[in-house]
PDB file of C-alpha atoms in Angstrom:
ATOM      1  CA  MET A   1     202.710 190.359 -21.073  1.00  0.00           C
ATOM      2  CA  MET A   2     200.220 192.329 -18.922  1.00  0.00           C
ATOM      3  CA  THR A   3     198.474 190.463 -16.018  1.00  0.00           C
ATOM      4  CA  VAL A   4     195.281 190.998 -14.122  1.00  0.00           C
ATOM      5  CA  PRO A   5     195.988 191.995 -10.493  1.00  0.00           C
ATOM      6  CA  SER A   6     195.204 189.294  -8.109  1.00  0.00           C
ATOM      7  CA  GLN A   7     192.989 191.461  -5.915  1.00  0.00           C
ATOM      8  CA  VAL A   8     190.352 193.300  -7.508  1.00  0.00           C
ATOM      9  CA  VAL A   9     187.442 195.224  -6.022  1.00  0.00           C
ATOM     10  CA  HIS A  10     184.380 196.539  -7.694  1.00  0.00           C
ATOM     11  CA  VAL A  11     182.998 199.467  -5.701  1.00  0.00           C
ATOM     12  CA  ASP A  12     179.268 200.139  -5.808  1.00  0.00           C
ATOM     13  CA  SER A  13     179.137 203.935  -5.465  1.00  0.00           C
ATOM     14  CA  PRO A  14     177.582 206.653  -7.485  1.00  0.00           C
ATOM     15  CA  THR A  15     181.057 208.142  -7.805  1.00  0.00           C
ATOM     16  CA  GLU A  16     182.335 205.193  -9.896  1.00  0.00           C
ATOM     17  CA  GLN A  17     179.302 205.667 -12.361  1.00  0.00           C
ATOM     18  CA  ARG A  18     179.560 207.601 -15.590  1.00  0.00           C
ATOM     19  CA  ASN A  19     177.883 210.965 -15.353  1.00  0.00           C
ATOM     20  CA  PRO A  20     175.380 211.297 -18.224  1.00  0.00           C
ATOM     21  CA  ARG A  21     175.835 215.091 -18.232  1.00  0.00           C
ATOM     22  CA  THR A  22     179.596 214.883 -19.010  1.00  0.00           C
ATOM     23  CA  THR A  23     179.855 211.994 -21.653  1.00  0.00           C
ATOM     24  CA  GLU A  24     180.676 214.538 -24.451  1.00  0.00           C
ATOM     25  CA  ILE A  25     183.123 216.635 -22.150  1.00  0.00           C
ATOM     26  CA  ASP A  26     186.205 215.618 -24.524  1.00  0.00           C
ATOM     27  CA  ARG A  27     184.608 217.324 -27.318  1.00  0.00           C
ATOM     28  CA  MET A  28     183.789 220.653 -25.681  1.00  0.00           C
ATOM     29  CA  SER A  29     185.722 223.795 -25.811  1.00  0.00           C
ATOM     30  CA  THR A  30     187.920 224.758 -22.924  1.00  0.00           C
ATOM     31  CA  LEU A  31     185.190 227.196 -21.573  1.00  0.00           C
ATOM     32  CA  GLY A  32     182.652 224.420 -22.086  1.00  0.00           C
ATOM     33  CA  ILE A  33     184.766 221.940 -20.027  1.00  0.00           C
ATOM     34  CA  LEU A  34     185.251 224.473 -17.157  1.00  0.00           C
ATOM     35  CA  THR A  35     181.522 225.541 -17.324  1.00  0.00           C
ATOM     36  CA  THR A  36     180.511 221.909 -17.023  1.00  0.00           C
ATOM     37  CA  ILE A  37     182.915 221.249 -14.186  1.00  0.00           C
ATOM     38  CA  ASN A  38     181.564 224.335 -12.305  1.00  0.00           C
ATOM     39  CA  ASP A  39     177.890 223.136 -12.904  1.00  0.00           C
ATOM     40  CA  GLU A  40     178.736 219.914 -11.242  1.00  0.00           C
ATOM     41  CA  ASP A  41     180.514 221.464  -8.447  1.00  0.00           C
ATOM     42  CA  ARG A  42     177.370 223.655  -7.548  1.00  0.00           C
ATOM     43  CA  ARG A  43     175.671 220.371  -6.638  1.00  0.00           C
ATOM     44  CA  VAL A  44     178.276 219.873  -3.749  1.00  0.00           C
ATOM     45  CA  PRO A  45     176.871 222.410  -1.131  1.00  0.00           C
ATOM     46  CA  ASP A  46     173.319 221.053  -1.356  1.00  0.00           C
ATOM     47  CA  ALA A  47     174.589 217.488  -0.809  1.00  0.00           C
ATOM     48  CA  VAL A  48     176.443 218.585   2.213  1.00  0.00           C
ATOM     49  CA  ALA A  49     173.376 220.509   3.667  1.00  0.00           C
ATOM     50  CA  LYS A  50     171.550 217.238   3.713  1.00  0.00           C
ATOM     51  CA  VAL A  51     174.042 215.707   6.268  1.00  0.00           C
ATOM     52  CA  LEU A  52     174.539 218.793   8.566  1.00  0.00           C
ATOM     53  CA  PRO A  53     172.512 216.937  11.483  1.00  0.00           C
ATOM     54  CA  GLN A  54     175.056 214.102  11.475  1.00  0.00           C
ATOM     55  CA  LEU A  55     177.853 216.644  11.139  1.00  0.00           C
ATOM     56  CA  ALA A  56     176.565 218.318  14.222  1.00  0.00           C
ATOM     57  CA  ASP A  57     176.680 215.076  16.112  1.00  0.00           C
ATOM     58  CA  ALA A  58     180.267 214.625  15.144  1.00  0.00           C
ATOM     59  CA  VAL A  59     181.119 218.212  16.252  1.00  0.00           C
ATOM     60  CA  ASP A  60     179.684 217.496  19.741  1.00  0.00           C
ATOM     61  CA  LEU A  61     181.619 214.373  20.151  1.00  0.00           C
ATOM     62  CA  ALA A  62     184.732 216.282  19.151  1.00  0.00           C
ATOM     63  CA  VAL A  63     184.031 218.998  21.617  1.00  0.00           C
ATOM     64  CA  GLU A  64     183.370 216.531  24.475  1.00  0.00           C
ATOM     65  CA  ALA A  65     186.671 214.875  23.671  1.00  0.00           C
ATOM     66  CA  LEU A  66     188.733 218.134  23.703  1.00  0.00           C
ATOM     67  CA  ARG A  67     186.950 219.529  26.829  1.00  0.00           C
ATOM     68  CA  THR A  68     187.808 216.456  28.645  1.00  0.00           C
ATOM     69  CA  GLY A  69     191.583 216.580  27.764  1.00  0.00           C
ATOM     70  CA  HIS A  70     191.450 214.035  24.935  1.00  0.00           C
ATOM     71  CA  ARG A  71     192.145 214.324  21.169  1.00  0.00           C
ATOM     72  CA  VAL A  72     190.600 214.427  17.775  1.00  0.00           C
ATOM     73  CA  HIS A  73     191.927 212.065  15.050  1.00  0.00           C
ATOM     74  CA  TYR A  74     191.385 212.119  11.379  1.00  0.00           C
ATOM     75  CA  VAL A  75     191.882 209.003   9.347  1.00  0.00           C
ATOM     76  CA  GLY A  76     192.083 208.876   5.450  1.00  0.00           C
ATOM     77  CA  ALA A  77     193.801 207.724   2.320  1.00  0.00           C
ATOM     78  CA  GLY A  78     194.572 209.359  -0.905  1.00  0.00           C
ATOM     79  CA  THR A  79     192.751 212.639  -1.303  1.00  0.00           C
ATOM     80  CA  SER A  80     190.842 212.202   1.900  1.00  0.00           C
ATOM     81  CA  GLY A  81     193.988 211.782   3.898  1.00  0.00           C
ATOM     82  CA  ARG A  82     195.558 214.815   2.219  1.00  0.00           C
ATOM     83  CA  LEU A  83     192.591 216.940   2.913  1.00  0.00           C
ATOM     84  CA  ALA A  84     192.405 215.703   6.663  1.00  0.00           C
ATOM     85  CA  THR A  85     196.174 216.460   7.003  1.00  0.00           C
ATOM     86  CA  LEU A  86     195.700 219.985   5.602  1.00  0.00           C
ATOM     87  CA  ASP A  87     192.745 220.813   7.905  1.00  0.00           C
ATOM     88  CA  ALA A  88     194.578 219.645  10.975  1.00  0.00           C
ATOM     89  CA  ALA A  89     197.695 221.677  10.058  1.00  0.00           C
ATOM     90  CA  GLU A  90     195.676 224.906   9.596  1.00  0.00           C
ATOM     91  CA  LEU A  91     194.082 224.682  13.038  1.00  0.00           C
ATOM     92  CA  VAL A  92     197.337 225.537  15.017  1.00  0.00           C
ATOM     93  CA  PRO A  93     197.911 228.886  13.448  1.00  0.00           C
ATOM     94  CA  THR A  94     194.261 229.865  12.991  1.00  0.00           C
ATOM     95  CA  PHE A  95     193.047 229.038  16.391  1.00  0.00           C
ATOM     96  CA  ASN A  96     196.340 228.720  18.384  1.00  0.00           C
ATOM     97  CA  VAL A  97     195.380 225.209  19.494  1.00  0.00           C
ATOM     98  CA  PRO A  98     197.995 222.713  20.891  1.00  0.00           C
ATOM     99  CA  ALA A  99     199.684 220.880  17.911  1.00  0.00           C
ATOM    100  CA  ASP A 100     198.353 217.382  19.270  1.00  0.00           C
ATOM    101  CA  TRP A 101     194.668 218.192  19.500  1.00  0.00           C
ATOM    102  CA  PHE A 102     194.066 217.245  16.011  1.00  0.00           C
ATOM    103  CA  VAL A 103     196.087 214.341  14.710  1.00  0.00           C
ATOM    104  CA  ALA A 104     195.959 213.296  11.027  1.00  0.00           C
ATOM    105  CA  HIS A 105     196.686 209.667  10.149  1.00  0.00           C
ATOM    106  CA  HIS A 106     197.386 209.269   6.273  1.00  0.00           C
ATOM    107  CA  ALA A 107     197.558 205.745   4.845  1.00  0.00           C
ATOM    108  CA  GLY A 108     201.079 205.303   3.668  1.00  0.00           C
ATOM    109  CA  GLY A 109     202.488 208.034   5.804  1.00  0.00           C
ATOM    110  CA  ASP A 110     204.246 211.414   4.844  1.00  0.00           C
ATOM    111  CA  ARG A 111     205.395 209.894   1.514  1.00  0.00           C
ATOM    112  CA  ALA A 112     201.765 209.474   0.445  1.00  0.00           C
ATOM    113  CA  LEU A 113     201.099 213.030   0.878  1.00  0.00           C
ATOM    114  CA  ARG A 114     203.034 213.708  -2.340  1.00  0.00           C
ATOM    115  CA  GLU A 115     202.806 210.479  -4.257  1.00  0.00           C
ATOM    116  CA  ALA A 116     200.740 207.270  -4.399  1.00  0.00           C
ATOM    117  CA  VAL A 117     201.811 204.524  -2.125  1.00  0.00           C
ATOM    118  CA  GLU A 118     200.836 201.169  -3.595  1.00  0.00           C
ATOM    119  CA  ASN A 119     198.312 199.201  -1.612  1.00  0.00           C
ATOM    120  CA  ALA A 120     198.550 201.688   1.411  1.00  0.00           C
ATOM    121  CA  GLU A 121     194.695 202.107   1.424  1.00  0.00           C
ATOM    122  CA  ASP A 122     194.042 198.408   1.413  1.00  0.00           C
ATOM    123  CA  ASP A 123     195.929 197.708   4.658  1.00  0.00           C
ATOM    124  CA  ALA A 124     193.422 197.444   7.478  1.00  0.00           C
ATOM    125  CA  ALA A 125     196.021 196.239   9.910  1.00  0.00           C
ATOM    126  CA  ALA A 126     198.163 199.404   9.304  1.00  0.00           C
ATOM    127  CA  GLY A 127     195.163 201.412  10.095  1.00  0.00           C
ATOM    128  CA  ALA A 128     194.514 199.447  13.351  1.00  0.00           C
ATOM    129  CA  ALA A 129     198.118 199.819  14.298  1.00  0.00           C
ATOM    130  CA  GLU A 130     198.112 203.573  13.901  1.00  0.00           C
ATOM    131  CA  MET A 131     195.183 203.701  16.248  1.00  0.00           C
ATOM    132  CA  ALA A 132     196.779 201.355  18.754  1.00  0.00           C
ATOM    133  CA  ALA A 133     199.861 203.503  18.835  1.00  0.00           C
ATOM    134  CA  SER A 134     198.132 206.979  19.537  1.00  0.00           C
ATOM    135  CA  VAL A 135     194.376 206.638  20.411  1.00  0.00           C
ATOM    136  CA  ARG A 136     193.253 206.524  23.989  1.00  0.00           C
ATOM    137  CA  ALA A 137     189.672 206.061  25.546  1.00  0.00           C
ATOM    138  CA  GLY A 138     187.872 209.311  25.258  1.00  0.00           C
ATOM    139  CA  ASP A 139     189.380 210.427  22.127  1.00  0.00           C
ATOM    140  CA  PHE A 140     187.269 211.126  18.911  1.00  0.00           C
ATOM    141  CA  VAL A 141     188.347 209.469  15.572  1.00  0.00           C
ATOM    142  CA  LEU A 142     186.800 210.729  12.451  1.00  0.00           C
ATOM    143  CA  GLY A 143     187.380 208.570   9.227  1.00  0.00           C
ATOM    144  CA  LEU A 144     187.046 209.796   5.722  1.00  0.00           C
ATOM    145  CA  THR A 145     186.608 207.773   2.560  1.00  0.00           C
ATOM    146  CA  ALA A 146     185.078 208.497  -0.883  1.00  0.00           C
ATOM    147  CA  SER A 147     184.083 204.725  -1.423  1.00  0.00           C
ATOM    148  CA  GLY A 148     182.905 203.965   2.196  1.00  0.00           C
ATOM    149  CA  ARG A 149     184.984 200.908   2.312  1.00  0.00           C
ATOM    150  CA  THR A 150     188.675 201.789   2.456  1.00  0.00           C
ATOM    151  CA  PRO A 151     190.204 199.032   4.628  1.00  0.00           C
ATOM    152  CA  PHE A 152     192.904 201.281   6.176  1.00  0.00           C
ATOM    153  CA  VAL A 153     189.991 203.593   7.421  1.00  0.00           C
ATOM    154  CA  LEU A 154     187.714 200.943   8.456  1.00  0.00           C
ATOM    155  CA  GLY A 155     190.471 198.916  10.176  1.00  0.00           C
ATOM    156  CA  ALA A 156     191.291 202.168  12.151  1.00  0.00           C
ATOM    157  CA  LEU A 157     187.765 202.798  13.235  1.00  0.00           C
ATOM    158  CA  HIS A 158     187.220 199.456  14.377  1.00  0.00           C
ATOM    159  CA  ARG A 159     190.339 199.382  16.690  1.00  0.00           C
ATOM    160  CA  ALA A 160     189.594 202.884  17.922  1.00  0.00           C
ATOM    161  CA  GLY A 161     186.026 201.935  18.977  1.00  0.00           C
ATOM    162  CA  ARG A 162     187.584 198.898  20.836  1.00  0.00           C
ATOM    163  CA  LEU A 163     190.085 201.184  22.431  1.00  0.00           C
ATOM    164  CA  GLY A 164     187.191 203.384  23.978  1.00  0.00           C
ATOM    165  CA  ALA A 165     187.262 206.204  21.502  1.00  0.00           C
ATOM    166  CA  SER A 166     183.990 207.465  19.857  1.00  0.00           C
ATOM    167  CA  THR A 167     184.033 207.308  16.010  1.00  0.00           C
ATOM    168  CA  GLY A 168     182.617 208.816  12.979  1.00  0.00           C
ATOM    169  CA  LEU A 169     182.887 208.204   9.328  1.00  0.00           C
ATOM    170  CA  VAL A 170     182.471 210.484   6.291  1.00  0.00           C
ATOM    171  CA  SER A 171     181.500 208.502   3.172  1.00  0.00           C
ATOM    172  CA  GLY A 172     181.264 209.963  -0.424  1.00  0.00           C
ATOM    173  CA  ASN A 173     179.171 206.767  -1.083  1.00  0.00           C
ATOM    174  CA  ALA A 174     175.465 206.949  -0.205  1.00  0.00           C
ATOM    175  CA  ARG A 175     175.050 203.266  -0.819  1.00  0.00           C
ATOM    176  CA  ALA A 176     177.849 202.454   1.726  1.00  0.00           C
ATOM    177  CA  VAL A 177     176.691 200.371   4.797  1.00  0.00           C
ATOM    178  CA  ARG A 178     177.328 202.039   8.100  1.00  0.00           C
ATOM    179  CA  PRO A 179     180.276 199.935   9.762  1.00  0.00           C
ATOM    180  CA  ALA A 180     179.232 198.278  12.952  1.00  0.00           C
ATOM    181  CA  GLY A 181     180.248 200.249  16.027  1.00  0.00           C
ATOM    182  CA  VAL A 182     180.702 203.766  14.202  1.00  0.00           C
ATOM    183  CA  ASP A 183     178.872 206.298  16.304  1.00  0.00           C
ATOM    184  CA  VAL A 184     178.117 208.898  13.507  1.00  0.00           C
ATOM    185  CA  PHE A 185     177.740 207.955   9.819  1.00  0.00           C
ATOM    186  CA  ILE A 186     177.808 210.869   7.292  1.00  0.00           C
ATOM    187  CA  ALA A 187     176.996 209.650   3.947  1.00  0.00           C
ATOM    188  CA  VAL A 188     177.299 212.368   1.258  1.00  0.00           C
ATOM    189  CA  ASP A 189     175.542 211.828  -2.121  1.00  0.00           C
ATOM    190  CA  THR A 190     177.400 214.054  -4.605  1.00  0.00           C
ATOM    191  CA  GLY A 191     176.467 211.704  -7.574  1.00  0.00           C
ATOM    192  CA  PRO A 192     178.723 210.731 -10.353  1.00  0.00           C
ATOM    193  CA  GLU A 193     181.984 212.590 -10.916  1.00  0.00           C
ATOM    194  CA  VAL A 194     182.823 214.573 -14.122  1.00  0.00           C
ATOM    195  CA  ILE A 195     185.323 212.082 -14.852  1.00  0.00           C
ATOM    196  CA  ALA A 196     184.095 208.764 -13.641  1.00  0.00           C
ATOM    197  CA  GLY A 197     185.776 207.550 -10.328  1.00  0.00           C
ATOM    198  CA  SER A 198     187.740 210.939 -10.037  1.00  0.00           C
ATOM    199  CA  THR A 199     186.806 211.426  -6.358  1.00  0.00           C
ATOM    200  CA  ARG A 200     189.310 214.233  -5.926  1.00  0.00           C
ATOM    201  CA  MET A 201     186.545 216.242  -7.598  1.00  0.00           C
ATOM    202  CA  LYS A 202     183.137 216.411  -6.148  1.00  0.00           C
ATOM    203  CA  ALA A 203     183.404 213.917  -3.306  1.00  0.00           C
ATOM    204  CA  GLY A 204     186.787 215.587  -2.393  1.00  0.00           C
ATOM    205  CA  SER A 205     185.228 219.065  -2.372  1.00  0.00           C
ATOM    206  CA  ALA A 206     182.382 217.816  -0.126  1.00  0.00           C
ATOM    207  CA  GLN A 207     184.969 216.468   2.203  1.00  0.00           C
ATOM    208  CA  LYS A 208     186.797 219.723   2.261  1.00  0.00           C
ATOM    209  CA  ILE A 209     183.615 221.572   2.984  1.00  0.00           C
ATOM    210  CA  LEU A 210     182.566 219.093   5.726  1.00  0.00           C
ATOM    211  CA  LEU A 211     186.210 219.156   7.409  1.00  0.00           C
ATOM    212  CA  THR A 212     186.245 222.970   7.461  1.00  0.00           C
ATOM    213  CA  ALA A 213     182.813 223.219   8.942  1.00  0.00           C
ATOM    214  CA  PHE A 214     183.592 220.408  11.467  1.00  0.00           C
ATOM    215  CA  SER A 215     186.728 221.855  12.824  1.00  0.00           C
ATOM    216  CA  THR A 216     185.517 225.487  12.750  1.00  0.00           C
ATOM    217  CA  ALA A 217     182.433 224.630  14.665  1.00  0.00           C
ATOM    218  CA  THR A 218     184.371 222.736  17.070  1.00  0.00           C
ATOM    219  CA  MET A 219     186.635 225.703  17.689  1.00  0.00           C
ATOM    220  CA  ILE A 220     183.656 228.096  18.054  1.00  0.00           C
ATOM    221  CA  LYS A 221     182.060 225.675  20.672  1.00  0.00           C
ATOM    222  CA  LEU A 222     185.248 225.648  22.489  1.00  0.00           C
ATOM    223  CA  GLY A 223     185.483 229.339  22.765  1.00  0.00           C
ATOM    224  CA  ARG A 224     188.276 229.856  20.324  1.00  0.00           C
ATOM    225  CA  THR A 225     186.451 232.785  18.725  1.00  0.00           C
ATOM    226  CA  TYR A 226     184.565 235.833  19.966  1.00  0.00           C
ATOM    227  CA  SER A 227     181.647 236.713  17.760  1.00  0.00           C
ATOM    228  CA  ASN A 228     182.946 235.974  14.246  1.00  0.00           C
ATOM    229  CA  LEU A 229     186.549 237.068  14.988  1.00  0.00           C
ATOM    230  CA  MET A 230     189.586 234.862  15.294  1.00  0.00           C
ATOM    231  CA  VAL A 231     190.703 235.925  18.784  1.00  0.00           C
ATOM    232  CA  SER A 232     192.823 232.797  19.536  1.00  0.00           C
ATOM    233  CA  LEU A 233     194.946 233.204  16.463  1.00  0.00           C
ATOM    234  CA  ARG A 234     198.848 232.861  16.785  1.00  0.00           C
ATOM    235  CA  ALA A 235     200.567 235.984  15.442  1.00  0.00           C
ATOM    236  CA  THR A 236     203.622 234.443  13.822  1.00  0.00           C
ATOM    237  CA  ASN A 237     204.222 237.020  11.049  1.00  0.00           C
ATOM    238  CA  ALA A 238     203.690 240.757  10.135  1.00  0.00           C
ATOM    239  CA  LYS A 239     200.313 240.052   8.440  1.00  0.00           C
ATOM    240  CA  LEU A 240     198.806 238.234  11.469  1.00  0.00           C
ATOM    241  CA  ARG A 241     200.209 240.857  13.902  1.00  0.00           C
ATOM    242  CA  GLY A 242     198.409 243.389  11.861  1.00  0.00           C
ATOM    243  CA  ARG A 243     195.098 241.252  11.937  1.00  0.00           C
ATOM    244  CA  THR A 244     195.433 240.932  15.698  1.00  0.00           C
ATOM    245  CA  LEU A 245     195.638 244.699  16.123  1.00  0.00           C
ATOM    246  CA  ARG A 246     192.653 245.121  13.622  1.00  0.00           C
ATOM    247  CA  ILE A 247     190.539 242.484  15.430  1.00  0.00           C
ATOM    248  CA  LEU A 248     190.968 244.166  18.653  1.00  0.00           C
ATOM    249  CA  MET A 249     190.124 247.592  17.370  1.00  0.00           C
ATOM    250  CA  GLU A 250     186.938 246.124  15.674  1.00  0.00           C
ATOM    251  CA  ALA A 251     185.765 244.162  18.722  1.00  0.00           C
ATOM    252  CA  THR A 252     186.333 247.135  21.263  1.00  0.00           C
ATOM    253  CA  GLY A 253     186.049 250.457  19.283  1.00  0.00           C
ATOM    254  CA  ALA A 254     189.619 251.385  20.472  1.00  0.00           C
ATOM    255  CA  ASP A 255     192.066 253.271  18.417  1.00  0.00           C
ATOM    256  CA  GLU A 256     195.279 251.912  17.281  1.00  0.00           C
ATOM    257  CA  ARG A 257     197.198 253.398  20.065  1.00  0.00           C
ATOM    258  CA  GLU A 258     194.785 252.086  22.789  1.00  0.00           C
ATOM    259  CA  ALA A 259     194.855 248.635  21.093  1.00  0.00           C
ATOM    260  CA  ALA A 260     198.564 248.424  20.837  1.00  0.00           C
ATOM    261  CA  GLU A 261     198.907 249.462  24.407  1.00  0.00           C
ATOM    262  CA  ALA A 262     196.304 246.864  25.503  1.00  0.00           C
ATOM    263  CA  LEU A 263     198.098 244.099  23.621  1.00  0.00           C
ATOM    264  CA  ALA A 264     201.360 245.142  25.217  1.00  0.00           C
ATOM    265  CA  GLU A 265     199.821 244.843  28.701  1.00  0.00           C
ATOM    266  CA  ALA A 266     198.401 241.478  27.824  1.00  0.00           C
ATOM    267  CA  ASP A 267     201.680 240.323  26.461  1.00  0.00           C
ATOM    268  CA  GLY A 268     200.281 239.956  22.986  1.00  0.00           C
ATOM    269  CA  ASP A 269     197.232 237.669  24.176  1.00  0.00           C
ATOM    270  CA  LEU A 270     194.343 238.902  22.232  1.00  0.00           C
ATOM    271  CA  LYS A 271     191.723 237.368  24.350  1.00  0.00           C
ATOM    272  CA  VAL A 272     193.257 238.925  27.548  1.00  0.00           C
ATOM    273  CA  ALA A 273     193.359 242.374  25.751  1.00  0.00           C
ATOM    274  CA  LEU A 274     189.683 242.003  24.699  1.00  0.00           C
ATOM    275  CA  VAL A 275     188.524 241.160  28.264  1.00  0.00           C
ATOM    276  CA  HIS A 276     190.954 244.025  29.572  1.00  0.00           C
ATOM    277  CA  LEU A 277     189.290 246.672  27.382  1.00  0.00           C
ATOM    278  CA  LEU A 278     185.676 245.450  27.271  1.00  0.00           C
ATOM    279  CA  CYS A 279     185.422 244.829  30.954  1.00  0.00           C
ATOM    280  CA  GLY A 280     187.536 247.631  32.129  1.00  0.00           C
ATOM    281  CA  VAL A 281     189.721 245.347  34.462  1.00  0.00           C
ATOM    282  CA  ASP A 282     193.659 245.227  34.439  1.00  0.00           C
ATOM    283  CA  ALA A 283     195.336 242.505  32.391  1.00  0.00           C
ATOM    284  CA  ALA A 284     196.027 240.098  35.214  1.00  0.00           C
ATOM    285  CA  THR A 285     192.487 240.194  36.255  1.00  0.00           C
ATOM    286  CA  ALA A 286     191.321 239.630  32.595  1.00  0.00           C
ATOM    287  CA  ALA A 287     193.593 236.686  32.411  1.00  0.00           C
ATOM    288  CA  ALA A 288     192.266 235.217  35.648  1.00  0.00           C
ATOM    289  CA  MET A 289     188.572 235.632  34.456  1.00  0.00           C
ATOM    290  CA  LEU A 290     189.415 233.947  31.203  1.00  0.00           C
ATOM    291  CA  ALA A 291     190.976 231.071  33.030  1.00  0.00           C
ATOM    292  CA  ALA A 292     187.820 230.707  35.261  1.00  0.00           C
ATOM    293  CA  ASN A 293     185.663 230.505  32.090  1.00  0.00           C
ATOM    294  CA  GLY A 294     187.486 228.043  30.059  1.00  0.00           C
ATOM    295  CA  GLY A 295     189.266 230.674  27.875  1.00  0.00           C
ATOM    296  CA  HIS A 296     185.739 231.778  26.551  1.00  0.00           C
ATOM    297  CA  VAL A 297     185.821 235.488  25.922  1.00  0.00           C
ATOM    298  CA  ARG A 298     182.003 235.659  25.822  1.00  0.00           C
ATOM    299  CA  GLU A 299     181.525 233.777  29.018  1.00  0.00           C
ATOM    300  CA  ALA A 300     184.184 235.866  30.792  1.00  0.00           C
ATOM    301  CA  LEU A 301     182.283 239.143  29.637  1.00  0.00           C
ATOM    302  CA  LEU A 302     179.087 237.621  31.001  1.00  0.00           C
ATOM    303  CA  ALA A 303     180.898 236.908  34.277  1.00  0.00           C
ATOM    304  CA  CYS A 304     182.258 240.464  34.397  1.00  0.00           C
ATOM    305  CA  ALA A 305     178.779 241.889  33.936  1.00  0.00           C
ATOM    306  CA  THR A 306     177.270 240.127  36.837  1.00  0.00           C
ATOM    307  CA  THR A 307     180.009 241.096  39.344  1.00  0.00           C
TER     308      THR A 307
END
């Protein structure tokens, strides 16, 4: 005989409501279904645009943490945790950041990345324990939750704040109450999902957009780009080695031979090669100028122009 679970939570969130625009979706043609989903997805960027000021505050907190030798932590469960793990993993090859700059904490651990782990998101103590084991004063911890109430995430944020970290929360529930002690609250209203409660859809898309913008803006502020070029990337394969050469040619106007020679002199360091070519100094001097300016190509070039 089927029994009712002993613990039941009713979430008051637009994402749990039925979408009046999709009540007939199971009677539509295949193209009609896809068109309807796409129409709903178009609403996501506008919802994200409304919370950009709060996202900017989160970026500034992350930049301050990383500039002072601390770390950024993502905390999530289910789709939120998987998206956070993906974003953290992609920053290492894209911007050549130390592997421990961004740390993802997913309810249920690695196993939960591939399959659901029962009750993992309901364990506030586990979230707190994750923070106690890895968070230090000065870190920035960003929680992500579609409902705005996930115990694992809220437990983590509460403990992180007590440890002296600054904290932020991305919520897909615009009705959620800002948790006490959270420094930045980012509540995105993407409305009812195409399929009621399926927050891997619009709520998940909003989180993906927010995470990508958050981490990219943080990298830009930290000088991991020059103009709109990925000058801090790690060339780990033939495609990326080709991209490194192309970036150097585009940024400096050098031909392929000159760019290849500059990279060789810089031991493959694209930033050093850039300053070497644009400033007209040798590779050793370029490296020293970058070190004196926090690794910022733009600031190193400004310093070069004033000497």
